Short mmCIF file of C-alpha atoms in Angstrom, two decimals:
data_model
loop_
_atom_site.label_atom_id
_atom_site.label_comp_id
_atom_site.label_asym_id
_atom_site.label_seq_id
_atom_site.Cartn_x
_atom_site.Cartn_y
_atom_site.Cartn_z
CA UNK A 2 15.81 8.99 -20.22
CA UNK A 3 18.04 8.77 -17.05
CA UNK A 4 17.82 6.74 -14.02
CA UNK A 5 16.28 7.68 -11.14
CA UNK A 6 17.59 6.63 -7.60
CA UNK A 7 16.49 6.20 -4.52
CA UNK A 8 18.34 7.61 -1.95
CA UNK A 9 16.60 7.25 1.43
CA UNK A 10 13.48 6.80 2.74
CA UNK A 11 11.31 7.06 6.07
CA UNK A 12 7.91 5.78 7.53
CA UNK A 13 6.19 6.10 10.84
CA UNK A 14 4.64 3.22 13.01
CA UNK A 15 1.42 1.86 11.58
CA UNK A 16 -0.70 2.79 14.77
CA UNK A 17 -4.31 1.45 14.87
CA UNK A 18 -6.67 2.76 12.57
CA UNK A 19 -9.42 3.29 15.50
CA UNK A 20 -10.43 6.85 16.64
CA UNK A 21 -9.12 7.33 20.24
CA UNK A 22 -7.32 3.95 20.63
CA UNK A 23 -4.90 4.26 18.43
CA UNK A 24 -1.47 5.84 19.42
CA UNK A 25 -1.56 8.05 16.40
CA UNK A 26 -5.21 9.54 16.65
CA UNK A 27 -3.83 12.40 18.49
CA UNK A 28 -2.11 13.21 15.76
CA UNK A 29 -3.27 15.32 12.80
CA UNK A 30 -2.26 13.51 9.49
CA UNK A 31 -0.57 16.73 8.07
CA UNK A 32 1.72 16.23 11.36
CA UNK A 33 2.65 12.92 10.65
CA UNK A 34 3.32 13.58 7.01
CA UNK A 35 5.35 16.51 7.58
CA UNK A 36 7.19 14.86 10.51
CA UNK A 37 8.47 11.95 7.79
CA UNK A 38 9.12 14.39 5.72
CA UNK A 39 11.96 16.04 8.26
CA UNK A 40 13.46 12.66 9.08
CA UNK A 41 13.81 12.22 5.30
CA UNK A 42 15.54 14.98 5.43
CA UNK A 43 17.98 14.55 8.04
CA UNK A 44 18.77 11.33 7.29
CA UNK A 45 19.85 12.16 3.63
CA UNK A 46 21.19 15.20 4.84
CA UNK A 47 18.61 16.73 2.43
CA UNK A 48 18.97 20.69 1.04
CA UNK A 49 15.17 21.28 1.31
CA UNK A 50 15.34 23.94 -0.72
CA UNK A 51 16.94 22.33 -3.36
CA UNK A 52 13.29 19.72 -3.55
CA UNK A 53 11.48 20.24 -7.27
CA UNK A 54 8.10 18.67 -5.64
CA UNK A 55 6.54 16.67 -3.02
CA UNK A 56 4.54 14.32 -4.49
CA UNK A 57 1.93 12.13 -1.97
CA UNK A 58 -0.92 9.55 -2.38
CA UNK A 59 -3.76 9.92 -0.07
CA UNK A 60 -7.35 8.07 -0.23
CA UNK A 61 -9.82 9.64 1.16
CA UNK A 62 -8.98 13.17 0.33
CA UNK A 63 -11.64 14.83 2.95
CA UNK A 64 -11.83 16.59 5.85
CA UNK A 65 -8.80 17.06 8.08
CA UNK A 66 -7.08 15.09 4.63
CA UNK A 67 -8.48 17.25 2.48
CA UNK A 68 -7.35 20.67 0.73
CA UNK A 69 -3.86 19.29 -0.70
CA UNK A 70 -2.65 17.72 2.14
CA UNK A 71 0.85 17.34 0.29
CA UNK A 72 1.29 21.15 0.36
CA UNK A 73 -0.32 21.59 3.65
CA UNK A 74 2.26 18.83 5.04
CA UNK A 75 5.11 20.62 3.30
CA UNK A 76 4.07 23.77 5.38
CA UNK A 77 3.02 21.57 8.50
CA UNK A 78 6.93 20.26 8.27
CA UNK A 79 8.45 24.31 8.78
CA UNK A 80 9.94 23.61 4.76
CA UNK A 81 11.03 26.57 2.27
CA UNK A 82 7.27 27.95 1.25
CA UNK A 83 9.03 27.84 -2.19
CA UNK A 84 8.63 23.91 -2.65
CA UNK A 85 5.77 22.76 -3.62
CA UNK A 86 2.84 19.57 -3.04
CA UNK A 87 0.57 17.60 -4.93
CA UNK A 88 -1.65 15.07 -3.81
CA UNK A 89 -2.94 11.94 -5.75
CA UNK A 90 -5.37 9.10 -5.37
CA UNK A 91 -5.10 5.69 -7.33
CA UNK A 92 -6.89 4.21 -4.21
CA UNK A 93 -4.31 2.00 -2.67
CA UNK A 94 -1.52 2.15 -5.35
CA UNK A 95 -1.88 6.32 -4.33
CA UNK A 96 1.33 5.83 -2.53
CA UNK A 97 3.22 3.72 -4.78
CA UNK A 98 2.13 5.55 -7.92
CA UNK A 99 3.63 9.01 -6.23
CA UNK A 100 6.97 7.32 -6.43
CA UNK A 101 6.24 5.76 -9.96
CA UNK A 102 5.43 9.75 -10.90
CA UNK A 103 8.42 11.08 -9.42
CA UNK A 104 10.18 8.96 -10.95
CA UNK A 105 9.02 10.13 -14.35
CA UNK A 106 9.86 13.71 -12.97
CA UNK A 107 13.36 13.09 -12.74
CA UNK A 108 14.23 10.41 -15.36
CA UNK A 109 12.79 12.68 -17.83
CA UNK A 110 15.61 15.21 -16.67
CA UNK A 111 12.17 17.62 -15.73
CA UNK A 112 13.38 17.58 -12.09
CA UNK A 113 15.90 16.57 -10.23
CA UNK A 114 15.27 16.22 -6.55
CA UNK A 115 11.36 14.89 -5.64
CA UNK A 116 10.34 13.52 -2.52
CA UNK A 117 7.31 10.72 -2.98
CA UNK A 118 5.35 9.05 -0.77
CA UNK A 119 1.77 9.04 1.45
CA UNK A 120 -0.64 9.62 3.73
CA UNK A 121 -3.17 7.99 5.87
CA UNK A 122 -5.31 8.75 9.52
CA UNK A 123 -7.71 6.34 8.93
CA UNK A 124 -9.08 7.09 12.39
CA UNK A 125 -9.68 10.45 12.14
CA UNK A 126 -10.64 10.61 8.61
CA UNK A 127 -12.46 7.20 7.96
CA UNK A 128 -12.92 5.33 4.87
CA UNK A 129 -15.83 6.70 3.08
CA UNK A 130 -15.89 10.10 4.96
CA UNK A 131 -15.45 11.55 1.21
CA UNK A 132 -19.02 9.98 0.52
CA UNK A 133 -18.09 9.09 -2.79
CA UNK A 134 -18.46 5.18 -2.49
CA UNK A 135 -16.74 3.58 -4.96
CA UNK A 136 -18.18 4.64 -8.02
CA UNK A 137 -18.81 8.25 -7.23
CA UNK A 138 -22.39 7.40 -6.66
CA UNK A 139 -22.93 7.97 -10.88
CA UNK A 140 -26.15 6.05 -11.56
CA UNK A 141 -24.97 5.79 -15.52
CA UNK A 142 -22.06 4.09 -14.69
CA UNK A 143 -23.59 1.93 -12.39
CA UNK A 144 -25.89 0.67 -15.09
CA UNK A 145 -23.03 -0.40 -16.77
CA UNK A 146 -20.74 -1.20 -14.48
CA UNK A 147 -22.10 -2.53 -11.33
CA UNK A 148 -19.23 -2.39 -8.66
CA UNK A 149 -19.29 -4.37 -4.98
CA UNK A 150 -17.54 -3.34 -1.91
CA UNK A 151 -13.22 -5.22 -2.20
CA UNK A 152 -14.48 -7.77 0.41
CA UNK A 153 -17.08 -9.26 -1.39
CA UNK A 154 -15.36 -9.24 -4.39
CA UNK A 155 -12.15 -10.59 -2.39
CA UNK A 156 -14.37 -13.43 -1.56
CA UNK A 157 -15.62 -14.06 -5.02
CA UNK A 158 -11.91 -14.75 -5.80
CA UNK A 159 -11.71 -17.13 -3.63
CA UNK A 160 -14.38 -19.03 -4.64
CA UNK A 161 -13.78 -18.80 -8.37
CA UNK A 162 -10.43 -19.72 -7.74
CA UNK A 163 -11.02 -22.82 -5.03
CA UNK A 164 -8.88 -21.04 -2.31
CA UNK A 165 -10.32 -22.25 1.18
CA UNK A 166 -10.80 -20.25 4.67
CA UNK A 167 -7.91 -22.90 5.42
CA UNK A 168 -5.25 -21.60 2.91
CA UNK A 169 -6.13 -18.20 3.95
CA UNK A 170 -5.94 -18.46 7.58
CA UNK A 171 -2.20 -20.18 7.01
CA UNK A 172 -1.32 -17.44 5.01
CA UNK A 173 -2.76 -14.86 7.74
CA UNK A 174 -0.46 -16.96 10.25
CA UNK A 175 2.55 -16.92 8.36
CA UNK A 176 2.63 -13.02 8.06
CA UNK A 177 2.10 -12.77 11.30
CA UNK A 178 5.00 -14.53 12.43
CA UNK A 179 7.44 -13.52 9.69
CA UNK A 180 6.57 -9.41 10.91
CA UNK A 181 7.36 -11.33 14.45
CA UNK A 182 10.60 -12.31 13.48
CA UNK A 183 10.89 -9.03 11.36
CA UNK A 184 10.47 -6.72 14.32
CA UNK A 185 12.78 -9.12 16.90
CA UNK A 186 15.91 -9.23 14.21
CA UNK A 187 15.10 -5.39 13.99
CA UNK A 188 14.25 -5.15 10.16
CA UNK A 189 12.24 -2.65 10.33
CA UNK A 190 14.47 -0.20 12.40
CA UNK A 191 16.44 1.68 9.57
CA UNK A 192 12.99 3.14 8.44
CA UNK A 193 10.65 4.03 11.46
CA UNK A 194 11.29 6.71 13.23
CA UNK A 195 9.50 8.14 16.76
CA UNK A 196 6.40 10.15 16.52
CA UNK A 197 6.01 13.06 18.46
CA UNK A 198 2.96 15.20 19.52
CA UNK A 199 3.08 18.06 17.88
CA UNK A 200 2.37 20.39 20.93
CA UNK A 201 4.11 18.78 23.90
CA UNK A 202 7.21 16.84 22.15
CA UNK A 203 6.17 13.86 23.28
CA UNK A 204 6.96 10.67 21.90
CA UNK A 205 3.57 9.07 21.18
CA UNK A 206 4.59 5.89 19.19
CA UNK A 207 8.05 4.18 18.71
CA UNK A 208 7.06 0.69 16.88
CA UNK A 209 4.01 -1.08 14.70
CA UNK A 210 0.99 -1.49 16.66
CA UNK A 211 -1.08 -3.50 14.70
CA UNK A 212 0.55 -6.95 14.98
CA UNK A 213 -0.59 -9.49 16.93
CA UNK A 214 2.59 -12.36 17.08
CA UNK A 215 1.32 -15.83 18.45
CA UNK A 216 -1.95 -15.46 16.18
CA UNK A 217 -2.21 -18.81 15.21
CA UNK A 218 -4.11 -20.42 11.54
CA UNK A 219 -6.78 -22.20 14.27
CA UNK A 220 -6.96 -19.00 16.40
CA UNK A 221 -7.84 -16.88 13.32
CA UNK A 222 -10.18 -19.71 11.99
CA UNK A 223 -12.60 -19.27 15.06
CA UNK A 224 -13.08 -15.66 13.48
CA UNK A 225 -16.10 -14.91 11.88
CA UNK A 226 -16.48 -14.42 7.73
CA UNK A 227 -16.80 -10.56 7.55
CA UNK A 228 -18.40 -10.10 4.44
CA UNK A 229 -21.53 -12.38 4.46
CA UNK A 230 -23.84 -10.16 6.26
CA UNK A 231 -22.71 -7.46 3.97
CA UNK A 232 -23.17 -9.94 0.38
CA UNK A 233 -27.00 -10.71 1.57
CA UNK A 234 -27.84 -6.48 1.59
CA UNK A 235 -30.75 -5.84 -1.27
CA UNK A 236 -28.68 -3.14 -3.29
CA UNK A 237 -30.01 -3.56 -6.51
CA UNK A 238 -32.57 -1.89 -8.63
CA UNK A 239 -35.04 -4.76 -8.02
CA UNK A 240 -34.08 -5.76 -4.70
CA UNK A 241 -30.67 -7.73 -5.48
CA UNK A 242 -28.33 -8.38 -3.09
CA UNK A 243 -24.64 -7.64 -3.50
CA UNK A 244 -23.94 -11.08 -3.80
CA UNK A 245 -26.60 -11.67 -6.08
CA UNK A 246 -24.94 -9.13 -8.32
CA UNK A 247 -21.80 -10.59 -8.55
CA UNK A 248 -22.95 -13.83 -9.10
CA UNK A 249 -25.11 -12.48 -12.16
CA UNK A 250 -21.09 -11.07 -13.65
CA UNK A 251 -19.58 -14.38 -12.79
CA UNK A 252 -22.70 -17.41 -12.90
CA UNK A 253 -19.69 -19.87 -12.63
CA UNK A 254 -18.92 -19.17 -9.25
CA UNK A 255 -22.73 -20.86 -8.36
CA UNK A 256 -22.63 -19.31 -4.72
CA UNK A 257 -19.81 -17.04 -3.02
CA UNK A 258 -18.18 -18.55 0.09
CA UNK A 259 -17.11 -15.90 2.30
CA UNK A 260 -14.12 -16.89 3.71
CA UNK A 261 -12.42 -13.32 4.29
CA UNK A 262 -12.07 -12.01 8.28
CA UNK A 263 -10.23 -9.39 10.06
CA UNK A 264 -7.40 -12.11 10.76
CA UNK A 265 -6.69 -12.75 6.92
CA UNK A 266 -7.72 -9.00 5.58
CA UNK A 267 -5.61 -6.50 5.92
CA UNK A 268 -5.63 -3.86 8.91
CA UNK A 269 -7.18 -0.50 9.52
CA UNK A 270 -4.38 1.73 10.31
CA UNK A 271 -3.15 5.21 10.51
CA UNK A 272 0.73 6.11 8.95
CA UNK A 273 2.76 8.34 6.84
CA UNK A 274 6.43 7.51 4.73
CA UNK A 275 8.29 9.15 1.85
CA UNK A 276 11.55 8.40 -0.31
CA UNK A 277 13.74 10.81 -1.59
CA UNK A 278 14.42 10.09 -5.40
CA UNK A 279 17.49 12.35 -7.10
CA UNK A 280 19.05 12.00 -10.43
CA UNK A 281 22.65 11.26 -11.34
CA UNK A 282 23.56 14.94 -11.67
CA UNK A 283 21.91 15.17 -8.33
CA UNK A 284 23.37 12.14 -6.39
CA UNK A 285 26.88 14.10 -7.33
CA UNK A 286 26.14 17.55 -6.72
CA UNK A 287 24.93 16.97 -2.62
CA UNK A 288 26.71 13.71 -1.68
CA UNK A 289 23.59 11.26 -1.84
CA UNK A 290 24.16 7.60 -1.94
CA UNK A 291 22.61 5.64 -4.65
CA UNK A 292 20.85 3.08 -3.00
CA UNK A 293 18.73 1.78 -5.63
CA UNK A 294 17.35 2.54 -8.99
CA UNK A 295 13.45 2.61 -10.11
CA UNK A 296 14.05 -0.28 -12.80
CA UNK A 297 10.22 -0.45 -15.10
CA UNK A 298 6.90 0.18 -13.54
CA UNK A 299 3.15 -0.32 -15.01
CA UNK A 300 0.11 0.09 -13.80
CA UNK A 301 -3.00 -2.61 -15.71
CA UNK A 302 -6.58 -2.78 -15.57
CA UNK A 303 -8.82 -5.68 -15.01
CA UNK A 304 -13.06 -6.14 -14.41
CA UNK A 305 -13.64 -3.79 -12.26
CA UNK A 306 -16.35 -5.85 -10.21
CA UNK A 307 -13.95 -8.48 -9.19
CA UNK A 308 -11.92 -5.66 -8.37
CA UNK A 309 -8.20 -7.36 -7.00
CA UNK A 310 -6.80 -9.47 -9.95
CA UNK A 311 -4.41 -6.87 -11.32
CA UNK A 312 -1.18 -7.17 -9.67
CA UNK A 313 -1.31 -10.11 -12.14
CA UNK A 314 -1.15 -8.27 -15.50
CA UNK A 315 0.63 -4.92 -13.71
CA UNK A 316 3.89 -7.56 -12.81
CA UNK A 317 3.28 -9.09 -15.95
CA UNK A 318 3.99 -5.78 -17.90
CA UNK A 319 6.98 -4.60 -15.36
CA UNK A 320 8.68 -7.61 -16.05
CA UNK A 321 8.31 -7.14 -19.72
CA UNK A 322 9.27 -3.52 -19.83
CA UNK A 323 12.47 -4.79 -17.87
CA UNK A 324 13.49 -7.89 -19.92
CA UNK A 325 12.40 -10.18 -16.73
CA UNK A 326 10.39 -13.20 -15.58
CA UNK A 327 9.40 -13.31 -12.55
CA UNK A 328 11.86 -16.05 -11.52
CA UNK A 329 14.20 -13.09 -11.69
CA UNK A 330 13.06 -11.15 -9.04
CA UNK A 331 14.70 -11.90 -5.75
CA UNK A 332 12.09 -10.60 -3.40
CA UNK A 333 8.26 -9.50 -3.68
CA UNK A 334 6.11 -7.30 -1.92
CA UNK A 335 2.42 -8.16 -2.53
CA UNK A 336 0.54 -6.13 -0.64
CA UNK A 337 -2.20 -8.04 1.67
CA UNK A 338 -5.55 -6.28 0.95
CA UNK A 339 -7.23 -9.72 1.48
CA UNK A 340 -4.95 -13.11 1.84
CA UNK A 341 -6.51 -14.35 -1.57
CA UNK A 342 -4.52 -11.75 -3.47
CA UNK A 343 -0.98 -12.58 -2.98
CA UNK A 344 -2.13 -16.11 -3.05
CA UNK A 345 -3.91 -15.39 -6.26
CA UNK A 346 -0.42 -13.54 -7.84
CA UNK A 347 1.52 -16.20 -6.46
CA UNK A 348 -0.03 -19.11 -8.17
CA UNK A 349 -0.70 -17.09 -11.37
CA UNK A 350 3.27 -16.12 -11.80
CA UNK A 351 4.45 -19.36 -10.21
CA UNK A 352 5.91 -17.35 -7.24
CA UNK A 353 8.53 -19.04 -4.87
CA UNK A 354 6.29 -18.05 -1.29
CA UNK A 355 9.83 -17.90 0.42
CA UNK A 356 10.44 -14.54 -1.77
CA UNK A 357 6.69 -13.08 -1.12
CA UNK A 358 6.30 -10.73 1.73
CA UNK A 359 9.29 -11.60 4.08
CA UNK A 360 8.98 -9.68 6.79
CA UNK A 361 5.15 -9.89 6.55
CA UNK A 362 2.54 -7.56 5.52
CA UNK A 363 -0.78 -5.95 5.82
CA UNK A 364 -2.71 -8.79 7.55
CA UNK A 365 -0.01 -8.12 10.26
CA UNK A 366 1.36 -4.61 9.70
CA UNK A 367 -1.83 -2.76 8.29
CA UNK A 368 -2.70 -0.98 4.94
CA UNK A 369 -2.43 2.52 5.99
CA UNK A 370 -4.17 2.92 2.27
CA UNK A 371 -2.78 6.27 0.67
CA UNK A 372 1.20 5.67 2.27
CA UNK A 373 0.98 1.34 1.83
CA UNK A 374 2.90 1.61 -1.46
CA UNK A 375 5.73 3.67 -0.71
CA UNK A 376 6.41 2.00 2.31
CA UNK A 377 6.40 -1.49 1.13
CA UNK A 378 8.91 -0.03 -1.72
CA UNK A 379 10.69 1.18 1.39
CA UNK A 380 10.53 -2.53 3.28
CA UNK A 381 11.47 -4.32 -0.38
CA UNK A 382 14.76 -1.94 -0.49
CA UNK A 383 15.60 -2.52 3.03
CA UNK A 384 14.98 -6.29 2.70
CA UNK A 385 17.35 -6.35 -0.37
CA UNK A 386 20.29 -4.65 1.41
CA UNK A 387 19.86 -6.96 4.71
CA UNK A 388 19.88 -10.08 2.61
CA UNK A 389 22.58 -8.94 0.09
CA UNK A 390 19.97 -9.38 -2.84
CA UNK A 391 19.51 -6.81 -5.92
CA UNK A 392 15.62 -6.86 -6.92
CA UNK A 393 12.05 -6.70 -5.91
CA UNK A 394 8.95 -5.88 -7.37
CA UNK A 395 6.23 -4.51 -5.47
CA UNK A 396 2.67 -4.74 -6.40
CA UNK A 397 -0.98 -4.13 -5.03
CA UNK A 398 -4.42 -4.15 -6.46
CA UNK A 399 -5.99 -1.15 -6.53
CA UNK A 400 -10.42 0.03 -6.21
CA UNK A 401 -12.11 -0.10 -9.35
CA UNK A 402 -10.36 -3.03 -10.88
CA UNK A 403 -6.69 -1.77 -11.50
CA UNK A 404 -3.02 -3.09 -10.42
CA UNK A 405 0.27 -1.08 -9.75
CA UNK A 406 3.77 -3.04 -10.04
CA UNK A 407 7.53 -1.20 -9.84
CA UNK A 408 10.29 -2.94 -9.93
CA UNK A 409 13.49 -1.98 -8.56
CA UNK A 410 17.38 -2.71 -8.43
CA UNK A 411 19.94 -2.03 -5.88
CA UNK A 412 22.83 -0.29 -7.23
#
């Protein structure tokens, strides 16, 4: 095996996820996609031709999403029709796990030039649009393995775990005003990049639009819980409720509290990033700069009706494949599906909350789903180099009970 490196990476704003209002709804997600893909390029002064495979994570694989979107963007972006796309979904690891299986690509001396990353329009291709739900609507399974919607079961961590609407709202705060201070000090610069229309050349979207600085832990307390109407729907065979059905998996938990809102969950946006991985050989032959190295990664699974715990036992396994603990790791990127599950990770690996999340996350940024991993990877590295620090491991829990962790190292 040989290292892989990263060499450069690129994301668009996160615009908001809502059909119409958000900047980039005009925009087909191949476009956006196959825009990062040419800033990629130019920035690493990229030989396109010279590109093994495009590798991408996208969700909800449907409509204008659908038909291998990585190939599609490949073609969208004007590339050599020689290089090739695939498209993946590990729900929202999809983006983080393209990296992960480049990676494999070219420290298995298979390939040595991959570009990784995802795609999401969550406004013009909405969550569920593939009508699969979240279990593919298999009545088998579902008789043995009853699975709730993430909120519910976000809230049924919280309880279980004593984690109030209090802690959760502070945590909401604090990302908030450390993406704030992010976007004043210009952290996230290095990695956006304009977005264009397509057919006038018009820049549509320069910066984040999601965030909302000032939000305060008593402004997002007057919010209301999201998830309780939804618990109380009769789902079951004989009339259960959703709640009811994860109280009969976890009896300990008494009643759920639902304590989860749009302040402390994470947002519903639309975006598109991608990294640029090369090997050794590769770094040499077209005058890339090593900027980091893809040090372990693991994926883990956990109860799939609880859903979010496995960031948990994916770090866990990282750390071990590198020879770490997790007081080794200088900075962390949990990604913020719901509040409870970096708060959750944190207390479970005794995590320093100064290292978690500096420049804030998905409560403030969004969870552009399919392209959320690759660009926290893209955030960690950038946070690294700005602070003079040499690792971070990046995690997020994933649909169907599973968690995705990669570590890397600056070199």
């Amino acid at each position: 095996m040989t290292d892989a490196f990263i060499v450069g990476h690129a994301r668009t704003p996160r615009g908001r996820g809502k059909k119409d209002k958000g900047a980039l709804s005009g925009v087909h997600p191949q476009e956006l996609l196959g825009q990062t893909l040419n800033v990629l390029a130019e920035r690493t002064g990229l030989d396109k031709s010279a590109v093994d495979d495009v590798v991408v994570g996208c969700v909800t694989e449907a409509k204008e999403q659908g038909s291998c979107i990585a190939r599609n963007s490949v073609l969208a972006a004007g590339w050599p029709v020689e290089v090739t796309g695939v498209t993946l979904n590990r729900f929202c690891g999809s983006g983080l796990q393209a990296i992960n299986f480049a990676q494999m690509g070219v420290a298995s001396g298979a390939q040595e030039l991959v570009v990784a990353g995802g795609v999401e329009s969550m406004s013009r291709v909405p969550m569920g649009s593939d009508e699969a739900g979240i279990d593919g609507h298999n009545m088998q399974l579902r008789k043995k393995i009853f699975q709730v919607p993430q909120g519910i079961s976000a809230d049924l961590i919280a309880t279980l775990d004593g984690i109030g609407r209090d802690q959760l709202d502070a945590f909401a705060a604090e990302s908030q005003r450390r993406c704030a201070a992010a976007v004043e000090r210009g952290a996230f610069d290095a990695a956006l990049f304009p977005v264009k229309d397509p057919a006038t050349g018009e820049v549509v979207l320069t910066k984040d639009e999601h965030p909302r600085p000032g939000s305060t832990a008593e402004s997002l307390g007057q919010l209301r819980a999201s998830f309780e109407m939804m618990g109380a729907m009769a789902v079951g065979a004989n009339g259960e409720t959703f709640d009811q059905l994860a109280l009969a998996r976890y009896p300990e938990a008494q009643n759920i509290t639902h304590v989860h809102s749009a302040g402390n969950s994470s947002g519903v946006v639309d975006g598109a990033a991608a990294v640029l991985l090369a090997s050794a050989d590769a770094v040499g032959k077209y005058g890339f700069t090593k900027r980091a190295r893809i040090r372990a990664m693991a994926t883990a699974g956990a109860e799939p009706l609880i859903m979010l715990t496995a960031p948990t036992p994916a770090s866990e396994k990282a750390l071990a494949k590198a020879g770490m603990k997790a007081s080794d790791i200088d900075l962390w990127e949990i990604n913020e599906a719901f509040a409870v599950v970096p708060l959750q990770t944190m207390r479970n690996l005794d995590i320093d909350p100064a290292k978690v999340n500096v420049n804030g996350g998905a409560i403030a940024l969004g969870h552009p789903l399919g392209a959320t991993g690759a660009m926290l990877l893209g955030t960690a590295l950038d946070a690294l180099e700005a602070r003079d620090l040499n690792t971070a491991l990046i995690t997020l829990c994933i649909g169907g009970g599973m968690g995705i962790a990669t570590i890397i190292e600056r070199v």
